[in-house]
Short mmCIF file of C-alpha atoms in Angstrom, two decimals:
data_model
loop_
_atom_site.label_atom_id
_atom_site.label_comp_id
_atom_site.label_asym_id
_atom_site.label_seq_id
_atom_site.Cartn_x
_atom_site.Cartn_y
_atom_site.Cartn_z
CA MET A 18 -0.60 -20.22 -28.05
CA SER A 19 0.88 -20.97 -24.79
CA LYS A 20 0.41 -18.63 -21.70
CA ASN A 21 3.21 -16.58 -20.66
CA ARG A 22 4.55 -18.56 -17.71
CA SER A 23 6.99 -15.89 -16.33
CA ILE A 24 6.77 -12.87 -13.94
CA ASP A 25 9.18 -10.01 -13.75
CA PHE A 26 10.12 -9.24 -10.19
CA TRP A 27 11.26 -5.43 -10.10
CA TYR A 28 12.80 -4.96 -6.76
CA GLU A 29 15.17 -2.42 -4.95
CA PHE A 30 17.48 -3.42 -2.12
CA ALA A 31 16.53 -0.48 0.32
CA SER A 32 12.83 -1.30 -0.19
CA PRO A 33 11.25 -3.06 2.96
CA TYR A 34 8.50 -4.81 1.25
CA SER A 35 10.95 -5.89 -1.52
CA TYR A 36 12.40 -8.05 0.98
CA LEU A 37 9.21 -9.75 1.91
CA SER A 38 8.75 -10.43 -1.91
CA ALA A 39 12.31 -11.72 -2.44
CA MET A 40 11.98 -14.14 0.27
CA ARG A 41 8.96 -15.80 -1.03
CA ILE A 42 8.51 -15.43 -4.59
CA GLU A 43 10.45 -18.36 -5.80
CA ALA A 44 8.10 -20.92 -3.68
CA GLU A 45 4.84 -19.04 -4.64
CA ALA A 46 5.74 -18.82 -8.36
CA ALA A 47 6.67 -22.52 -8.46
CA ARG A 48 3.30 -23.38 -7.06
CA HIS A 49 1.93 -21.72 -10.15
CA GLN A 50 4.71 -23.32 -12.67
CA ILE A 51 5.83 -19.77 -13.28
CA VAL A 52 9.53 -18.62 -13.83
CA VAL A 53 10.92 -15.61 -11.88
CA ASN A 54 12.91 -13.00 -13.87
CA TRP A 55 14.85 -11.05 -11.14
CA LYS A 56 15.04 -7.30 -12.05
CA PRO A 57 16.92 -5.26 -9.69
CA PHE A 58 16.79 -1.31 -10.25
CA LEU A 59 17.13 1.76 -8.43
CA LEU A 60 14.13 3.86 -6.83
CA GLY A 61 16.27 7.19 -6.21
CA PRO A 62 16.54 8.22 -9.87
CA ILE A 63 12.60 7.39 -10.07
CA PHE A 64 11.90 9.31 -6.82
CA ARG A 65 14.13 12.22 -7.91
CA GLN A 66 12.14 12.51 -11.40
CA LEU A 67 8.99 12.82 -8.95
CA GLY A 68 10.79 15.74 -7.17
CA TYR A 69 11.66 13.62 -3.88
CA GLN A 70 15.07 13.87 -2.42
CA ASP A 71 14.62 11.15 -0.04
CA SER A 72 12.29 8.01 0.38
CA PRO A 73 8.73 9.07 0.49
CA PHE A 74 8.63 7.23 3.86
CA ASN A 75 11.09 9.54 5.45
CA ALA A 76 8.69 12.56 4.52
CA GLN A 77 5.95 11.23 6.63
CA PRO A 78 7.06 10.47 10.09
CA ALA A 79 3.70 8.71 10.95
CA LYS A 80 3.87 6.50 7.94
CA LEU A 81 7.29 5.51 8.49
CA GLN A 82 6.78 4.66 12.03
CA TYR A 83 3.77 2.40 11.04
CA MET A 84 5.60 0.90 8.27
CA TRP A 85 8.28 -0.53 10.66
CA ARG A 86 5.65 -1.83 12.97
CA ASP A 87 3.82 -3.31 9.88
CA MET A 88 7.21 -4.92 8.71
CA LYS A 89 7.90 -6.33 12.02
CA ARG A 90 4.47 -8.26 11.76
CA CYS A 91 4.97 -9.26 8.36
CA CYS A 92 8.43 -10.68 8.99
CA ASP A 93 6.94 -12.69 11.96
CA ALA A 94 4.28 -13.97 10.12
CA GLN A 95 6.56 -15.03 7.37
CA GLY A 96 9.12 -16.35 9.69
CA LEU A 97 11.62 -13.83 8.87
CA ALA A 98 14.37 -12.15 10.58
CA PHE A 99 13.92 -8.32 11.05
CA LYS A 100 15.98 -5.51 12.30
CA ARG A 101 15.19 -1.86 11.51
CA PRO A 102 18.32 -0.81 9.41
CA ASP A 103 20.02 2.42 9.86
CA PRO A 104 20.68 4.29 7.81
CA PHE A 105 17.17 4.13 5.76
CA PRO A 106 17.21 4.10 3.02
CA GLY A 107 20.65 2.32 2.50
CA ASN A 108 22.61 2.91 -0.52
CA ALA A 109 21.80 0.11 -2.83
CA VAL A 110 23.90 0.95 -5.83
CA LYS A 111 26.88 -1.61 -5.34
CA ALA A 112 24.41 -4.41 -4.52
CA ALA A 113 22.32 -3.65 -7.36
CA ARG A 114 25.24 -3.56 -9.79
CA ILE A 115 26.28 -7.10 -8.48
CA ALA A 116 22.60 -8.29 -8.70
CA ILE A 117 22.00 -7.30 -12.36
CA LEU A 118 25.03 -9.25 -13.29
CA GLY A 119 23.82 -12.32 -11.39
CA ALA A 120 20.27 -12.09 -12.69
CA ASP A 121 20.97 -14.35 -15.46
CA GLN A 122 23.44 -16.51 -13.65
CA ASN A 123 22.98 -19.26 -11.22
CA TRP A 124 24.02 -17.53 -8.02
CA GLY A 125 21.74 -14.16 -8.91
CA ALA A 126 18.71 -15.11 -6.75
CA SER A 127 20.70 -16.45 -3.82
CA PHE A 128 22.78 -13.29 -3.69
CA THR A 129 19.67 -11.17 -3.95
CA LYS A 130 18.20 -12.83 -0.82
CA GLY A 131 21.53 -12.71 0.90
CA VAL A 132 21.50 -8.94 0.55
CA PHE A 133 18.08 -8.64 1.71
CA GLU A 134 18.56 -10.73 4.82
CA ALA A 135 21.81 -8.76 5.70
CA TYR A 136 20.15 -5.43 5.35
CA PHE A 137 16.68 -6.03 6.71
CA GLY A 138 17.40 -9.20 8.78
CA ARG A 139 20.49 -8.17 10.53
CA GLY A 140 20.81 -4.39 9.86
CA ASP A 141 24.13 -4.84 7.96
CA ASP A 142 25.47 -2.19 5.90
CA MET A 143 24.68 -3.17 2.38
CA ALA A 144 26.92 -0.51 0.87
CA CYS A 145 30.09 -2.26 2.72
CA GLU A 146 32.14 -4.05 0.42
CA ASP A 147 33.03 -6.63 3.04
CA VAL A 148 29.16 -7.50 3.61
CA LEU A 149 28.91 -7.91 -0.29
CA ARG A 150 32.01 -9.88 -0.67
CA THR A 151 30.85 -12.03 2.35
CA ILE A 152 27.22 -12.74 0.71
CA LEU A 153 29.01 -13.43 -2.76
CA THR A 154 31.46 -15.85 -1.42
CA ALA A 155 28.57 -17.97 0.23
CA VAL A 156 26.70 -18.13 -2.96
CA ALA A 157 29.11 -17.79 -6.02
CA ALA A 158 32.11 -20.21 -4.85
CA ASP A 159 35.51 -19.44 -6.40
CA ASN A 160 35.21 -16.49 -9.03
CA ILE A 161 34.47 -13.48 -6.55
CA ASP A 162 37.25 -11.25 -8.13
CA ASP A 163 36.06 -11.89 -11.57
CA ILE A 164 32.22 -11.12 -10.59
CA TRP A 165 33.47 -7.95 -8.67
CA GLY A 166 35.69 -6.73 -11.63
CA LEU A 167 32.71 -7.24 -14.11
CA ALA A 168 29.95 -5.87 -11.75
CA PHE A 169 31.70 -2.47 -11.43
CA SER A 170 32.74 -2.34 -14.97
CA ASP A 171 31.44 0.72 -16.90
CA GLY A 172 29.28 -1.62 -19.03
CA ASN A 173 27.56 -3.12 -16.17
CA LYS A 174 26.85 0.25 -14.55
CA ALA A 175 25.35 1.41 -17.77
CA ARG A 176 23.23 -1.84 -17.80
CA LEU A 177 21.68 -0.97 -14.40
CA ARG A 178 21.04 2.65 -15.39
CA LEU A 179 19.19 1.32 -18.47
CA GLN A 180 17.23 -1.32 -16.31
CA THR A 181 16.08 1.77 -14.05
CA GLU A 182 15.10 3.82 -17.20
CA HIS A 183 13.17 0.78 -18.18
CA ALA A 184 11.31 0.63 -15.11
CA SER A 185 10.45 4.37 -15.39
CA THR A 186 9.21 3.82 -19.11
CA LEU A 187 7.10 0.88 -17.56
CA ASN A 188 5.47 3.50 -15.19
CA ILE A 189 6.92 1.68 -12.23
CA PHE A 190 6.80 4.19 -9.25
CA GLY A 191 7.71 1.79 -6.26
CA ALA A 192 8.93 -1.73 -5.35
CA PRO A 193 8.30 -4.59 -5.46
CA THR A 194 6.47 -4.43 -8.65
CA PHE A 195 5.40 -7.43 -10.73
CA LEU A 196 4.85 -7.35 -14.36
CA ARG A 197 2.81 -10.21 -15.89
CA ASP A 198 1.81 -9.88 -19.48
CA GLN A 199 1.98 -6.34 -19.55
CA GLU A 200 -0.04 -5.97 -16.35
CA LEU A 201 1.61 -4.11 -13.35
CA PHE A 202 1.19 -5.06 -9.58
CA TRP A 203 2.55 -2.91 -6.97
CA GLY A 204 3.41 -4.24 -3.58
CA ASN A 205 4.20 -7.42 -1.80
CA ASP A 206 0.40 -7.87 -1.10
CA ARG A 207 -0.26 -8.22 -4.79
CA LEU A 208 2.18 -11.12 -5.60
CA GLU A 209 -0.60 -13.75 -5.41
CA ASN A 210 -2.85 -11.62 -7.65
CA ALA A 211 0.33 -11.22 -10.15
CA LEU A 212 0.75 -14.93 -10.23
CA ALA A 213 -2.89 -15.74 -10.81
CA PHE A 214 -3.39 -13.23 -13.34
CA SER A 215 -4.67 -14.36 -16.75
CA PRO A 216 -4.73 -11.53 -19.58
CA PRO A 217 -8.47 -10.96 -20.83
CA MET B 11 -11.00 -10.41 31.08
CA SER B 12 -12.84 -10.64 27.94
CA LYS B 13 -10.99 -9.54 24.71
CA ASN B 14 -11.86 -6.41 22.91
CA ARG B 15 -14.44 -7.51 20.40
CA SER B 16 -14.76 -4.34 18.44
CA ILE B 17 -12.91 -2.76 15.45
CA ASP B 18 -12.67 1.01 14.70
CA PHE B 19 -12.84 1.64 11.09
CA TRP B 20 -11.51 5.10 10.06
CA TYR B 21 -12.55 5.95 6.63
CA GLU B 22 -12.44 9.10 4.22
CA PHE B 23 -15.44 9.20 1.43
CA ALA B 24 -12.71 10.37 -1.12
CA SER B 25 -10.47 7.36 -0.24
CA PRO B 26 -10.72 4.74 -3.09
CA TYR B 27 -9.63 1.72 -0.86
CA SER B 28 -11.94 2.90 1.92
CA TYR B 29 -14.90 2.01 -0.58
CA LEU B 30 -13.51 -1.62 -0.77
CA SER B 31 -13.32 -1.90 2.99
CA ALA B 32 -16.59 -0.18 3.53
CA MET B 33 -18.56 -2.62 1.22
CA ARG B 34 -17.14 -5.71 3.12
CA ILE B 35 -16.27 -4.86 6.61
CA GLU B 36 -19.53 -5.91 8.15
CA ALA B 37 -19.61 -9.31 6.80
CA GLU B 38 -15.80 -9.97 7.55
CA ALA B 39 -16.23 -8.54 10.97
CA ALA B 40 -19.37 -10.77 11.75
CA ARG B 41 -17.48 -13.82 10.74
CA HIS B 42 -15.01 -12.89 13.91
CA GLN B 43 -18.02 -11.77 15.99
CA ILE B 44 -16.41 -8.34 16.10
CA VAL B 45 -18.55 -5.25 16.24
CA VAL B 46 -17.73 -2.37 13.82
CA ASN B 47 -17.29 1.24 14.98
CA TRP B 48 -17.72 3.57 11.91
CA LYS B 49 -15.24 6.46 12.14
CA PRO B 50 -15.57 8.89 9.36
CA PHE B 51 -12.87 11.61 9.27
CA LEU B 52 -11.23 14.00 6.71
CA LEU B 53 -7.80 13.21 5.20
CA GLY B 54 -7.43 17.02 3.84
CA PRO B 55 -6.33 18.43 7.28
CA ILE B 56 -3.89 15.52 7.90
CA PHE B 57 -2.38 15.85 4.31
CA ARG B 58 -2.13 19.77 5.03
CA GLN B 59 -0.27 18.96 8.30
CA LEU B 60 2.18 16.84 6.22
CA GLY B 61 2.63 19.78 3.73
CA TYR B 62 0.55 18.20 0.77
CA GLN B 63 -1.90 20.47 -0.86
CA ASP B 64 -3.68 17.71 -2.68
CA SER B 65 -4.21 13.98 -2.58
CA PRO B 66 -0.74 12.46 -2.55
CA PHE B 67 -2.04 10.16 -5.33
CA ASN B 68 -2.37 13.24 -7.73
CA ALA B 69 1.42 14.19 -7.21
CA GLN B 70 2.32 11.10 -8.68
CA PRO B 71 1.02 10.35 -12.09
CA ALA B 72 2.40 6.78 -12.64
CA LYS B 73 1.02 5.97 -9.15
CA LEU B 74 -2.48 7.45 -9.68
CA GLN B 75 -2.92 5.77 -13.21
CA TYR B 76 -1.83 2.54 -11.43
CA MET B 77 -4.26 3.03 -8.48
CA TRP B 78 -7.40 3.31 -10.66
CA ARG B 79 -6.12 0.24 -12.67
CA ASP B 80 -5.84 -1.74 -9.35
CA MET B 81 -9.15 -0.25 -8.05
CA LYS B 82 -10.89 -1.71 -11.20
CA ARG B 83 -9.37 -5.18 -10.73
CA CYS B 84 -10.11 -4.97 -6.87
CA CYS B 85 -13.93 -4.02 -7.46
CA ASP B 86 -14.35 -6.56 -10.21
CA ALA B 87 -12.81 -9.27 -7.74
CA GLN B 88 -15.25 -7.90 -4.90
CA GLY B 89 -18.21 -7.78 -7.27
CA LEU B 90 -18.64 -3.93 -6.94
CA ALA B 91 -19.46 -1.32 -9.66
CA PHE B 92 -16.66 1.01 -10.26
CA LYS B 93 -16.57 4.31 -12.28
CA ARG B 94 -13.45 6.76 -12.15
CA PRO B 95 -14.91 9.90 -10.20
CA ASP B 96 -14.12 13.18 -11.61
CA PRO B 97 -13.07 15.53 -9.65
CA PHE B 98 -10.88 13.12 -7.42
CA PRO B 99 -10.63 13.79 -4.66
CA GLY B 100 -14.23 14.58 -4.30
CA ASN B 101 -15.25 16.92 -1.43
CA ALA B 102 -16.18 14.82 1.18
CA VAL B 103 -17.12 17.33 4.16
CA LYS B 104 -20.95 17.29 3.82
CA ALA B 105 -21.11 13.50 3.38
CA ALA B 106 -18.72 13.02 6.44
CA ARG B 107 -20.95 15.44 8.55
CA ILE B 108 -23.93 13.32 7.93
CA ALA B 109 -21.94 10.23 8.40
CA ILE B 110 -20.58 11.04 11.85
CA LEU B 111 -24.09 12.00 12.81
CA GLY B 112 -25.26 8.46 11.71
CA ALA B 113 -22.30 6.57 13.13
CA ASP B 114 -24.23 5.84 16.34
CA GLN B 115 -27.79 5.45 14.60
CA ASN B 116 -29.22 2.48 12.85
CA TRP B 117 -28.98 4.26 9.31
CA GLY B 118 -25.18 5.21 9.38
CA ALA B 119 -23.52 2.34 7.96
CA SER B 120 -26.17 2.15 5.12
CA PHE B 121 -25.60 5.71 4.68
CA THR B 122 -21.85 5.49 4.37
CA LYS B 123 -22.08 2.48 1.82
CA GLY B 124 -24.54 4.55 -0.10
CA VAL B 125 -22.24 7.35 -0.55
CA PHE B 126 -19.30 5.03 -1.58
CA GLU B 127 -21.46 3.33 -4.02
CA ALA B 128 -22.52 6.87 -5.49
CA TYR B 129 -19.10 8.44 -5.74
CA PHE B 130 -16.87 5.21 -6.69
CA GLY B 131 -19.57 3.02 -8.02
CA ARG B 132 -21.62 5.36 -10.27
CA GLY B 133 -19.18 8.62 -10.31
CA ASP B 134 -21.80 10.87 -8.82
CA ASP B 135 -20.76 13.94 -7.11
CA MET B 136 -20.85 13.63 -3.34
CA ALA B 137 -20.74 17.40 -2.54
CA CYS B 138 -24.11 17.73 -4.39
CA GLU B 139 -26.89 18.11 -1.77
CA ASP B 140 -29.37 16.25 -4.03
CA VAL B 141 -27.21 13.28 -4.21
CA LEU B 142 -26.66 13.18 -0.43
CA ARG B 143 -30.48 13.67 0.25
CA THR B 144 -31.31 10.79 -2.11
CA ILE B 145 -29.07 8.41 -0.36
CA LEU B 146 -30.30 9.56 3.19
CA THR B 147 -33.96 9.13 1.98
CA ALA B 148 -33.09 5.68 0.90
CA VAL B 149 -31.73 4.71 4.29
CA ALA B 150 -33.30 6.92 6.89
CA ALA B 151 -36.96 6.85 6.11
CA ASP B 152 -38.94 10.00 7.26
CA ASN B 153 -36.94 12.42 9.40
CA ILE B 154 -34.46 13.70 6.67
CA ASP B 155 -34.85 17.50 7.54
CA ASP B 156 -34.07 16.85 11.22
CA ILE B 157 -31.03 14.83 10.22
CA TRP B 158 -29.96 17.48 7.75
CA GLY B 159 -30.27 20.33 10.54
CA LEU B 160 -28.38 18.50 13.13
CA ALA B 161 -25.70 17.25 10.34
CA PHE B 162 -25.00 20.95 9.66
CA SER B 163 -25.33 22.44 13.14
CA ASP B 164 -22.20 24.01 14.64
CA GLY B 165 -21.85 21.19 17.30
CA ASN B 166 -21.85 18.55 14.64
CA LYS B 167 -19.29 20.37 12.42
CA ALA B 168 -17.11 20.58 15.58
CA ARG B 169 -17.63 16.69 16.26
CA LEU B 170 -16.13 16.05 12.94
CA ARG B 171 -13.31 18.38 13.34
CA LEU B 172 -12.52 16.74 16.77
CA GLN B 173 -12.63 13.26 15.29
CA THR B 174 -10.14 14.33 12.42
CA GLU B 175 -7.93 15.69 15.05
CA HIS B 176 -8.38 12.39 17.06
CA ALA B 177 -7.33 10.40 13.99
CA SER B 178 -3.98 12.67 13.87
CA THR B 179 -3.33 11.88 17.43
CA LEU B 180 -3.51 8.30 16.69
CA ASN B 181 -0.98 8.78 14.14
CA ILE B 182 -3.38 8.06 11.26
CA PHE B 183 -1.71 9.31 7.92
CA GLY B 184 -4.19 7.70 5.48
CA ALA B 185 -7.36 5.44 4.81
CA PRO B 186 -8.71 3.09 5.47
CA THR B 187 -7.22 2.57 8.89
CA PHE B 188 -8.17 0.00 11.35
CA LEU B 189 -7.52 0.22 15.03
CA ARG B 190 -7.98 -2.88 17.26
CA ASP B 191 -6.68 -2.94 20.98
CA GLN B 192 -4.49 0.21 20.17
CA GLU B 193 -2.87 -1.59 16.97
CA LEU B 194 -3.00 0.17 13.73
CA PHE B 195 -3.55 -1.39 10.59
CA TRP B 196 -3.66 0.57 7.26
CA GLY B 197 -5.20 -0.33 4.02
CA ASN B 198 -7.90 -2.52 2.80
CA ASP B 199 -5.28 -5.35 2.32
CA ARG B 200 -4.84 -5.31 6.06
CA LEU B 201 -8.58 -5.70 7.15
CA GLU B 202 -8.29 -9.60 7.89
CA ASN B 203 -4.97 -8.96 9.77
CA ALA B 204 -6.83 -6.43 11.87
CA LEU B 205 -9.78 -8.69 12.47
CA ALA B 206 -7.52 -11.76 13.36
CA PHE B 207 -5.19 -9.52 15.76
CA SER B 208 -4.89 -10.66 19.15
CA PRO B 209 -2.64 -8.43 21.51
CA PRO B 210 0.54 -10.03 22.82
#
C-alpha cells in the first residue's frame, strides 16, 4: 500500500505565521515529493466558539509585540518582505472565498501567495476589492469577472463555511495547521515535522 | 569589545516546553561557547496580570489536547521520558524557590533538570516535599537541611517574587523564554535562533 503523499495546509489570511508557511510549503513539499492541498478557512468562527471576540494576540499586548518582532526576524531569514499590517487582524473573508474557489484550479496557490504578500509584505488592505482584483488579474489571466461571480455566489460562501466547520471538527484551533495521515501539526515551525511524518 | 557570551534561560516548572529546553540547553549552548544563566520564575502572577485564572492551555481544550500530543512527539525525538502530569499545571512554587537558590550554585542546573524529569517524565507531584527532597539529595550531597531552610526563608521567597516581577518588566509572557543581548526569543523552537543571535 503506498504511503499518503499529500499534506493538507490549513491557513487563514490574517494569520502571520501562515504567510511564512504559504511562501515556502511548495518548495519544501516538493523535496519530499508530497502534494500540497490548500485549505483556506476562517479562524474568526473558531475563536468565537472559544469565547474570544478578537485575535488572541490582541488580548496579550506583550505577546503581540513579541510576535511582530519574531515575524520580522522570520521574514528576514526567509527573504520575505514584511510590513506590520493595520488593522490586524484584517478581514479575510473575501480573500478566503476566492482562495477556496481557486484551491482546485491552477491559479489558487499563486492567488494565496499574492494575498499574503499584499497583506503582510506591503500592508495592503486585503478586504479591498481593488487589491484582490489586482492579485487575481496577475494570476488568473482573462476570466476575472467569472471567478468573481462564482467566488461570491451563495454556493461558494457555503463552501467556505463548511470548510471552516470541518477545521473545527478536526480540532484545528489556530493557523497554520498541517494534516498528514490524520496527524495534526500546528505552526510554521512544525512544517518540516509534518512533511517527514510517517504513520506508526 | 567582546560579544556577550551568555544566555538567560527563563523557565517555569509547570511549562511543558520548558522541560524540553532544560534538558538540552547546556549541550546546545556549549556548542556555541555560551554560558547559561538559569532563571526560574512563576508564570501564575504574569497570567493573572493578563486576566487568566488558569494556564491558557486549559482554556482551550483542542489546543491542550494537541499540546500533549506534540509534547509526546518532541520527547520521543529528544529521547526523553514523558508522562502527562495530573494535575496540570502543577504547583511549582516550592521547586522554584529551591531552584532560584541553586541558580548560582553548582547543584542548581541538576536540580532543575531533576524536577522537570520528575514532573513531566514520571508524572510525580512536584509540590510534594518528599519528591523535592529526593531530587535535592541526588544532586546536592550533604547539606539538604541547610538548603531547605534557606530556600523557604523570607529573603528567598522575596527573591523569587522579584525575579518574577523582573520577567514581567522584560515583557516575558510565557516560558521558556531566552534573552540574549536584550533580544527575546519565546519557545523551545527558538533556542537555536537565540544561541545564534548577533546584535545588529
